[in-house]
Amino acid sequence: MADSRVIIKATDISQRFQVGDEEVTPIKHASFELMESSFNIIYGPSGSGKSTLLNILTGLQRPTTGSVTFDNREVYNLSPDELAFFRATRLGIVYQTNYWVKSLNALENVSLPLYFLGYSRARAAEVAMFALEQVEMQSYAQKYPVLLSGGEQQRIAMARALASSPLFLIADEPTGSLDSTNGDKIMGILQSAQRDNGRTVILVTHN
């Protein structure tokens, strides 16, 4: 888009780990910019540093060197409270493996993060149901995610990520354990989030 602007900027980031007597550097002097409302792919084989890069971009792992800015805010200059608020309100994250509160149904699991943002129970349920409708899972609202198929669980996870209307939707190998049909559905949701709702999408994949 002509009016797109830089929304994420990584400058000279490197990450080093000490593994026994050996130093491992999965990321070396990486610099790049991601545009607002764009669809971006971090691609590479297992062990290539994809998840490390994602952790750096989302504020989970301070890089050994370099800086990361989201919307002109230096991520690693934020206080712990500011960083937690940023992650809760700006980022929607979907992982290959989902973590559910087993005693809660799908609607309640999608609602849960909204409680921590100050939503009332009624308002959280309303927003969560809308998110489930976006991924065509509203009829599963009263079902327990742990009893559903992998594809169904992943679509509910997408609803949970979308519920807070994040600026950034980040998916770490979201189709890795799915068949092609369910994988295509997840990709369709990600594409719609970028195309129809203007979200910046980051997809991590080895495929």
PDB file of C-alpha atoms in Angstrom:
ATOM      1  CA  MET A   1       0.000   0.000   0.000  1.00  0.00           C
ATOM      2  CA  ALA A   2       1.228   3.476  -0.891  1.00  0.00           C
ATOM      3  CA  ASP A   3       0.742   4.892   2.603  1.00  0.00           C
ATOM      4  CA  SER A   4       2.331   1.957   4.432  1.00  0.00           C
ATOM      5  CA  ARG A   5       4.947   2.791   7.031  1.00  0.00           C
ATOM      6  CA  VAL A   6       7.640   0.869   8.841  1.00  0.00           C
ATOM      7  CA  ILE A   7       6.029  -0.760  11.884  1.00  0.00           C
ATOM      8  CA  ILE A   8       8.827  -3.118  13.024  1.00  0.00           C
ATOM      9  CA  LYS A   9      12.526  -2.358  12.688  1.00  0.00           C
ATOM     10  CA  ALA A  10      15.351  -4.685  13.691  1.00  0.00           C
ATOM     11  CA  THR A  11      18.816  -3.164  13.647  1.00  0.00           C
ATOM     12  CA  ASP A  12      21.997  -5.261  13.708  1.00  0.00           C
ATOM     13  CA  ILE A  13      20.595  -7.939  16.001  1.00  0.00           C
ATOM     14  CA  SER A  14      22.712 -10.933  16.966  1.00  0.00           C
ATOM     15  CA  GLN A  15      22.075 -13.698  19.458  1.00  0.00           C
ATOM     16  CA  ARG A  16      24.787 -15.844  20.999  1.00  0.00           C
ATOM     17  CA  PHE A  17      24.422 -18.824  23.324  1.00  0.00           C
ATOM     18  CA  GLN A  18      27.039 -20.696  25.285  1.00  0.00           C
ATOM     19  CA  VAL A  19      26.505 -24.449  24.911  1.00  0.00           C
ATOM     20  CA  GLY A  20      29.140 -26.169  27.006  1.00  0.00           C
ATOM     21  CA  ASP A  21      32.492 -25.002  25.655  1.00  0.00           C
ATOM     22  CA  GLU A  22      31.006 -23.944  22.350  1.00  0.00           C
ATOM     23  CA  GLU A  23      29.475 -20.583  21.433  1.00  0.00           C
ATOM     24  CA  VAL A  24      26.479 -20.810  19.116  1.00  0.00           C
ATOM     25  CA  THR A  25      25.281 -17.800  17.125  1.00  0.00           C
ATOM     26  CA  PRO A  26      21.967 -18.579  15.380  1.00  0.00           C
ATOM     27  CA  ILE A  27      21.422 -14.925  14.414  1.00  0.00           C
ATOM     28  CA  LYS A  28      24.236 -12.727  13.128  1.00  0.00           C
ATOM     29  CA  HIS A  29      23.895  -9.001  12.467  1.00  0.00           C
ATOM     30  CA  ALA A  30      20.338  -9.144  11.113  1.00  0.00           C
ATOM     31  CA  SER A  31      18.689  -5.882  10.060  1.00  0.00           C
ATOM     32  CA  PHE A  32      15.296  -5.549   8.414  1.00  0.00           C
ATOM     33  CA  GLU A  33      12.082  -3.542   8.353  1.00  0.00           C
ATOM     34  CA  LEU A  34       8.489  -4.793   8.228  1.00  0.00           C
ATOM     35  CA  MET A  35       5.750  -2.599   6.853  1.00  0.00           C
ATOM     36  CA  GLU A  36       2.430  -1.914   8.491  1.00  0.00           C
ATOM     37  CA  SER A  37      -0.372  -4.283   7.374  1.00  0.00           C
ATOM     38  CA  SER A  38       2.077  -6.576   5.564  1.00  0.00           C
ATOM     39  CA  PHE A  39       2.335 -10.375   5.491  1.00  0.00           C
ATOM     40  CA  ASN A  40       5.809 -11.583   6.419  1.00  0.00           C
ATOM     41  CA  ILE A  41       7.346 -15.058   6.531  1.00  0.00           C
ATOM     42  CA  ILE A  42      10.309 -16.238   8.606  1.00  0.00           C
ATOM     43  CA  TYR A  43      11.370 -19.355   6.755  1.00  0.00           C
ATOM     44  CA  GLY A  44      14.045 -21.955   7.374  1.00  0.00           C
ATOM     45  CA  PRO A  45      14.723 -25.513   8.485  1.00  0.00           C
ATOM     46  CA  SER A  46      14.572 -26.684  12.094  1.00  0.00           C
ATOM     47  CA  GLY A  47      17.438 -25.287  14.145  1.00  0.00           C
ATOM     48  CA  SER A  48      18.025 -22.300  11.858  1.00  0.00           C
ATOM     49  CA  GLY A  49      17.080 -19.729  14.521  1.00  0.00           C
ATOM     50  CA  LYS A  50      13.476 -18.970  13.514  1.00  0.00           C
ATOM     51  CA  SER A  51      12.041 -19.273  17.024  1.00  0.00           C
ATOM     52  CA  THR A  52      14.981 -17.348  18.490  1.00  0.00           C
ATOM     53  CA  LEU A  53      14.284 -14.487  16.102  1.00  0.00           C
ATOM     54  CA  LEU A  54      10.592 -14.599  16.940  1.00  0.00           C
ATOM     55  CA  ASN A  55      11.345 -14.483  20.674  1.00  0.00           C
ATOM     56  CA  ILE A  56      13.531 -11.429  20.116  1.00  0.00           C
ATOM     57  CA  LEU A  57      10.854  -9.663  18.064  1.00  0.00           C
ATOM     58  CA  THR A  58       8.135 -10.302  20.652  1.00  0.00           C
ATOM     59  CA  GLY A  59      10.061  -9.127  23.695  1.00  0.00           C
ATOM     60  CA  LEU A  60      10.743 -12.541  25.191  1.00  0.00           C
ATOM     61  CA  GLN A  61      14.489 -12.652  24.640  1.00  0.00           C
ATOM     62  CA  ARG A  62      16.825  -9.673  24.665  1.00  0.00           C
ATOM     63  CA  PRO A  63      19.313  -9.958  21.793  1.00  0.00           C
ATOM     64  CA  THR A  64      23.022 -10.072  22.563  1.00  0.00           C
ATOM     65  CA  THR A  65      23.473  -7.003  20.348  1.00  0.00           C
ATOM     66  CA  GLY A  66      21.186  -4.722  18.372  1.00  0.00           C
ATOM     67  CA  SER A  67      17.758  -3.183  18.856  1.00  0.00           C
ATOM     68  CA  VAL A  68      14.111  -3.870  18.003  1.00  0.00           C
ATOM     69  CA  THR A  69      11.469  -1.171  17.665  1.00  0.00           C
ATOM     70  CA  PHE A  70       7.725  -1.678  17.352  1.00  0.00           C
ATOM     71  CA  ASP A  71       5.931   1.423  16.111  1.00  0.00           C
ATOM     72  CA  ASN A  72       9.001   3.519  17.017  1.00  0.00           C
ATOM     73  CA  ARG A  73       9.197   2.159  20.588  1.00  0.00           C
ATOM     74  CA  GLU A  74      12.380   0.335  21.571  1.00  0.00           C
ATOM     75  CA  VAL A  75      11.084  -2.974  22.918  1.00  0.00           C
ATOM     76  CA  TYR A  76      13.937  -3.624  25.326  1.00  0.00           C
ATOM     77  CA  ASN A  77      13.803  -0.136  26.833  1.00  0.00           C
ATOM     78  CA  LEU A  78      10.285  -0.798  28.154  1.00  0.00           C
ATOM     79  CA  SER A  79       9.793  -1.540  31.832  1.00  0.00           C
ATOM     80  CA  PRO A  80       8.555  -5.067  32.704  1.00  0.00           C
ATOM     81  CA  ASP A  81       5.008  -3.717  33.195  1.00  0.00           C
ATOM     82  CA  GLU A  82       5.104  -1.764  29.942  1.00  0.00           C
ATOM     83  CA  LEU A  83       6.408  -4.800  28.086  1.00  0.00           C
ATOM     84  CA  ALA A  84       3.687  -7.041  29.541  1.00  0.00           C
ATOM     85  CA  PHE A  85       1.014  -4.495  28.557  1.00  0.00           C
ATOM     86  CA  PHE A  86       2.496  -4.170  25.077  1.00  0.00           C
ATOM     87  CA  ARG A  87       2.463  -7.925  24.571  1.00  0.00           C
ATOM     88  CA  ALA A  88      -1.092  -8.241  25.906  1.00  0.00           C
ATOM     89  CA  THR A  89      -2.603  -5.447  23.822  1.00  0.00           C
ATOM     90  CA  ARG A  90      -0.506  -5.313  20.645  1.00  0.00           C
ATOM     91  CA  LEU A  91       0.448  -8.918  19.939  1.00  0.00           C
ATOM     92  CA  GLY A  92      -1.740 -11.885  19.109  1.00  0.00           C
ATOM     93  CA  ILE A  93       0.381 -15.037  19.140  1.00  0.00           C
ATOM     94  CA  VAL A  94      -0.468 -18.551  17.970  1.00  0.00           C
ATOM     95  CA  TYR A  95       1.894 -21.455  18.620  1.00  0.00           C
ATOM     96  CA  GLN A  96       2.066 -24.930  17.136  1.00  0.00           C
ATOM     97  CA  THR A  97       1.160 -26.339  20.561  1.00  0.00           C
ATOM     98  CA  ASN A  98      -1.704 -24.694  22.407  1.00  0.00           C
ATOM     99  CA  TYR A  99      -2.052 -24.335  26.141  1.00  0.00           C
ATOM    100  CA  TRP A 100      -5.617 -24.543  27.392  1.00  0.00           C
ATOM    101  CA  VAL A 101      -7.182 -24.274  30.815  1.00  0.00           C
ATOM    102  CA  LYS A 102      -8.707 -27.745  30.699  1.00  0.00           C
ATOM    103  CA  SER A 103     -11.618 -26.901  32.996  1.00  0.00           C
ATOM    104  CA  LEU A 104     -12.797 -24.080  30.692  1.00  0.00           C
ATOM    105  CA  ASN A 105     -14.728 -24.365  27.455  1.00  0.00           C
ATOM    106  CA  ALA A 106     -13.677 -22.699  24.200  1.00  0.00           C
ATOM    107  CA  LEU A 107     -15.535 -19.452  24.866  1.00  0.00           C
ATOM    108  CA  GLU A 108     -14.032 -19.191  28.356  1.00  0.00           C
ATOM    109  CA  ASN A 109     -10.515 -19.937  27.106  1.00  0.00           C
ATOM    110  CA  VAL A 110     -10.810 -17.220  24.451  1.00  0.00           C
ATOM    111  CA  SER A 111     -12.264 -14.832  27.063  1.00  0.00           C
ATOM    112  CA  LEU A 112      -9.547 -15.432  29.640  1.00  0.00           C
ATOM    113  CA  PRO A 113      -6.865 -13.033  28.304  1.00  0.00           C
ATOM    114  CA  LEU A 114      -9.504 -10.289  28.115  1.00  0.00           C
ATOM    115  CA  TYR A 115     -10.139 -10.468  31.863  1.00  0.00           C
ATOM    116  CA  PHE A 116      -6.543  -9.371  32.444  1.00  0.00           C
ATOM    117  CA  LEU A 117      -7.172  -6.349  30.211  1.00  0.00           C
ATOM    118  CA  GLY A 118     -10.032  -5.238  32.447  1.00  0.00           C
ATOM    119  CA  TYR A 119     -13.008  -6.551  30.478  1.00  0.00           C
ATOM    120  CA  SER A 120     -16.094  -7.519  32.454  1.00  0.00           C
ATOM    121  CA  ARG A 121     -17.152 -11.151  32.206  1.00  0.00           C
ATOM    122  CA  ALA A 122     -20.122 -10.246  29.993  1.00  0.00           C
ATOM    123  CA  ARG A 123     -18.106  -8.012  27.674  1.00  0.00           C
ATOM    124  CA  ALA A 124     -15.283 -10.547  27.430  1.00  0.00           C
ATOM    125  CA  ALA A 125     -17.760 -13.261  26.450  1.00  0.00           C
ATOM    126  CA  GLU A 126     -19.260 -10.979  23.799  1.00  0.00           C
ATOM    127  CA  VAL A 127     -15.870 -10.146  22.278  1.00  0.00           C
ATOM    128  CA  ALA A 128     -14.730 -13.783  22.491  1.00  0.00           C
ATOM    129  CA  MET A 129     -17.848 -14.980  20.681  1.00  0.00           C
ATOM    130  CA  PHE A 130     -17.220 -12.484  17.899  1.00  0.00           C
ATOM    131  CA  ALA A 131     -13.649 -13.790  17.603  1.00  0.00           C
ATOM    132  CA  LEU A 132     -14.959 -17.361  17.364  1.00  0.00           C
ATOM    133  CA  GLU A 133     -17.353 -16.224  14.630  1.00  0.00           C
ATOM    134  CA  GLN A 134     -14.406 -14.791  12.694  1.00  0.00           C
ATOM    135  CA  VAL A 135     -12.851 -18.271  12.507  1.00  0.00           C
ATOM    136  CA  GLU A 136     -16.224 -20.036  12.047  1.00  0.00           C
ATOM    137  CA  MET A 137     -16.025 -21.786  15.417  1.00  0.00           C
ATOM    138  CA  GLN A 138     -18.967 -20.178  17.209  1.00  0.00           C
ATOM    139  CA  SER A 139     -20.857 -23.471  17.318  1.00  0.00           C
ATOM    140  CA  TYR A 140     -17.979 -24.909  19.392  1.00  0.00           C
ATOM    141  CA  ALA A 141     -18.159 -22.205  22.078  1.00  0.00           C
ATOM    142  CA  GLN A 142     -19.385 -24.552  24.819  1.00  0.00           C
ATOM    143  CA  LYS A 143     -17.061 -27.418  23.901  1.00  0.00           C
ATOM    144  CA  TYR A 144     -13.759 -28.086  25.660  1.00  0.00           C
ATOM    145  CA  PRO A 145     -10.769 -27.454  23.356  1.00  0.00           C
ATOM    146  CA  VAL A 146      -8.796 -30.449  24.654  1.00  0.00           C
ATOM    147  CA  LEU A 147     -11.544 -32.727  23.292  1.00  0.00           C
ATOM    148  CA  LEU A 148     -11.453 -31.240  19.781  1.00  0.00           C
ATOM    149  CA  SER A 149      -9.321 -32.112  16.759  1.00  0.00           C
ATOM    150  CA  GLY A 150      -6.001 -30.405  16.113  1.00  0.00           C
ATOM    151  CA  GLY A 151      -7.479 -28.245  13.363  1.00  0.00           C
ATOM    152  CA  GLU A 152     -10.407 -27.172  15.524  1.00  0.00           C
ATOM    153  CA  GLN A 153      -8.093 -26.334  18.411  1.00  0.00           C
ATOM    154  CA  GLN A 154      -5.877 -24.249  16.169  1.00  0.00           C
ATOM    155  CA  ARG A 155      -8.832 -22.226  14.897  1.00  0.00           C
ATOM    156  CA  ILE A 156      -9.887 -21.558  18.496  1.00  0.00           C
ATOM    157  CA  ALA A 157      -6.301 -20.508  19.217  1.00  0.00           C
ATOM    158  CA  MET A 158      -6.575 -18.075  16.303  1.00  0.00           C
ATOM    159  CA  ALA A 159      -9.752 -16.684  17.868  1.00  0.00           C
ATOM    160  CA  ARG A 160      -7.946 -16.212  21.183  1.00  0.00           C
ATOM    161  CA  ALA A 161      -5.137 -14.362  19.418  1.00  0.00           C
ATOM    162  CA  LEU A 162      -7.594 -12.132  17.539  1.00  0.00           C
ATOM    163  CA  ALA A 163      -9.879 -11.344  20.481  1.00  0.00           C
ATOM    164  CA  SER A 164      -7.880  -8.348  21.737  1.00  0.00           C
ATOM    165  CA  SER A 165      -7.736  -6.808  18.220  1.00  0.00           C
ATOM    166  CA  PRO A 166      -3.929  -6.882  18.097  1.00  0.00           C
ATOM    167  CA  LEU A 167      -1.886  -4.818  15.671  1.00  0.00           C
ATOM    168  CA  PHE A 168       0.404  -7.781  15.074  1.00  0.00           C
ATOM    169  CA  LEU A 169      -0.651 -11.387  14.524  1.00  0.00           C
ATOM    170  CA  ILE A 170       2.252 -13.776  15.008  1.00  0.00           C
ATOM    171  CA  ALA A 171       2.001 -17.465  14.169  1.00  0.00           C
ATOM    172  CA  ASP A 172       4.810 -19.886  15.041  1.00  0.00           C
ATOM    173  CA  GLU A 173       4.457 -23.031  12.893  1.00  0.00           C
ATOM    174  CA  PRO A 174       0.629 -22.888  13.212  1.00  0.00           C
ATOM    175  CA  THR A 175       0.053 -25.560  10.554  1.00  0.00           C
ATOM    176  CA  GLY A 176       2.950 -27.853  11.481  1.00  0.00           C
ATOM    177  CA  SER A 177       0.785 -30.611  12.954  1.00  0.00           C
ATOM    178  CA  LEU A 178      -2.242 -30.171  10.670  1.00  0.00           C
ATOM    179  CA  ASP A 179      -3.367 -31.878   7.492  1.00  0.00           C
ATOM    180  CA  SER A 180      -3.490 -29.830   4.301  1.00  0.00           C
ATOM    181  CA  THR A 181      -7.215 -29.007   4.586  1.00  0.00           C
ATOM    182  CA  ASN A 182      -6.961 -27.615   8.107  1.00  0.00           C
ATOM    183  CA  GLY A 183      -3.645 -25.980   7.274  1.00  0.00           C
ATOM    184  CA  ASP A 184      -5.313 -24.139   4.406  1.00  0.00           C
ATOM    185  CA  LYS A 185      -8.045 -22.900   6.758  1.00  0.00           C
ATOM    186  CA  ILE A 186      -5.467 -21.464   9.149  1.00  0.00           C
ATOM    187  CA  MET A 187      -3.621 -19.791   6.278  1.00  0.00           C
ATOM    188  CA  GLY A 188      -6.910 -18.324   5.087  1.00  0.00           C
ATOM    189  CA  ILE A 189      -7.538 -16.812   8.534  1.00  0.00           C
ATOM    190  CA  LEU A 190      -4.049 -15.281   8.583  1.00  0.00           C
ATOM    191  CA  GLN A 191      -4.485 -13.858   5.082  1.00  0.00           C
ATOM    192  CA  SER A 192      -7.874 -12.402   5.994  1.00  0.00           C
ATOM    193  CA  ALA A 193      -6.413 -10.782   9.122  1.00  0.00           C
ATOM    194  CA  GLN A 194      -3.854  -9.006   6.959  1.00  0.00           C
ATOM    195  CA  ARG A 195      -5.963  -8.287   3.890  1.00  0.00           C
ATOM    196  CA  ASP A 196      -9.318  -7.421   5.455  1.00  0.00           C
ATOM    197  CA  ASN A 197      -8.344  -6.104   8.898  1.00  0.00           C
ATOM    198  CA  GLY A 198      -4.995  -4.481   8.194  1.00  0.00           C
ATOM    199  CA  ARG A 199      -3.002  -6.479  10.714  1.00  0.00           C
ATOM    200  CA  THR A 200       0.719  -7.028  10.332  1.00  0.00           C
ATOM    201  CA  VAL A 201       1.256 -10.792  10.145  1.00  0.00           C
ATOM    202  CA  ILE A 202       4.462 -12.675  10.908  1.00  0.00           C
ATOM    203  CA  LEU A 203       4.389 -16.362  10.009  1.00  0.00           C
ATOM    204  CA  VAL A 204       7.179 -18.696  11.079  1.00  0.00           C
ATOM    205  CA  THR A 205       7.405 -21.890   9.037  1.00  0.00           C
ATOM    206  CA  HIS A 206       9.771 -24.573   7.757  1.00  0.00           C
ATOM    207  CA  ASN A 207       7.334 -25.495   4.973  1.00  0.00           C
TER     208      ASN A 207
END
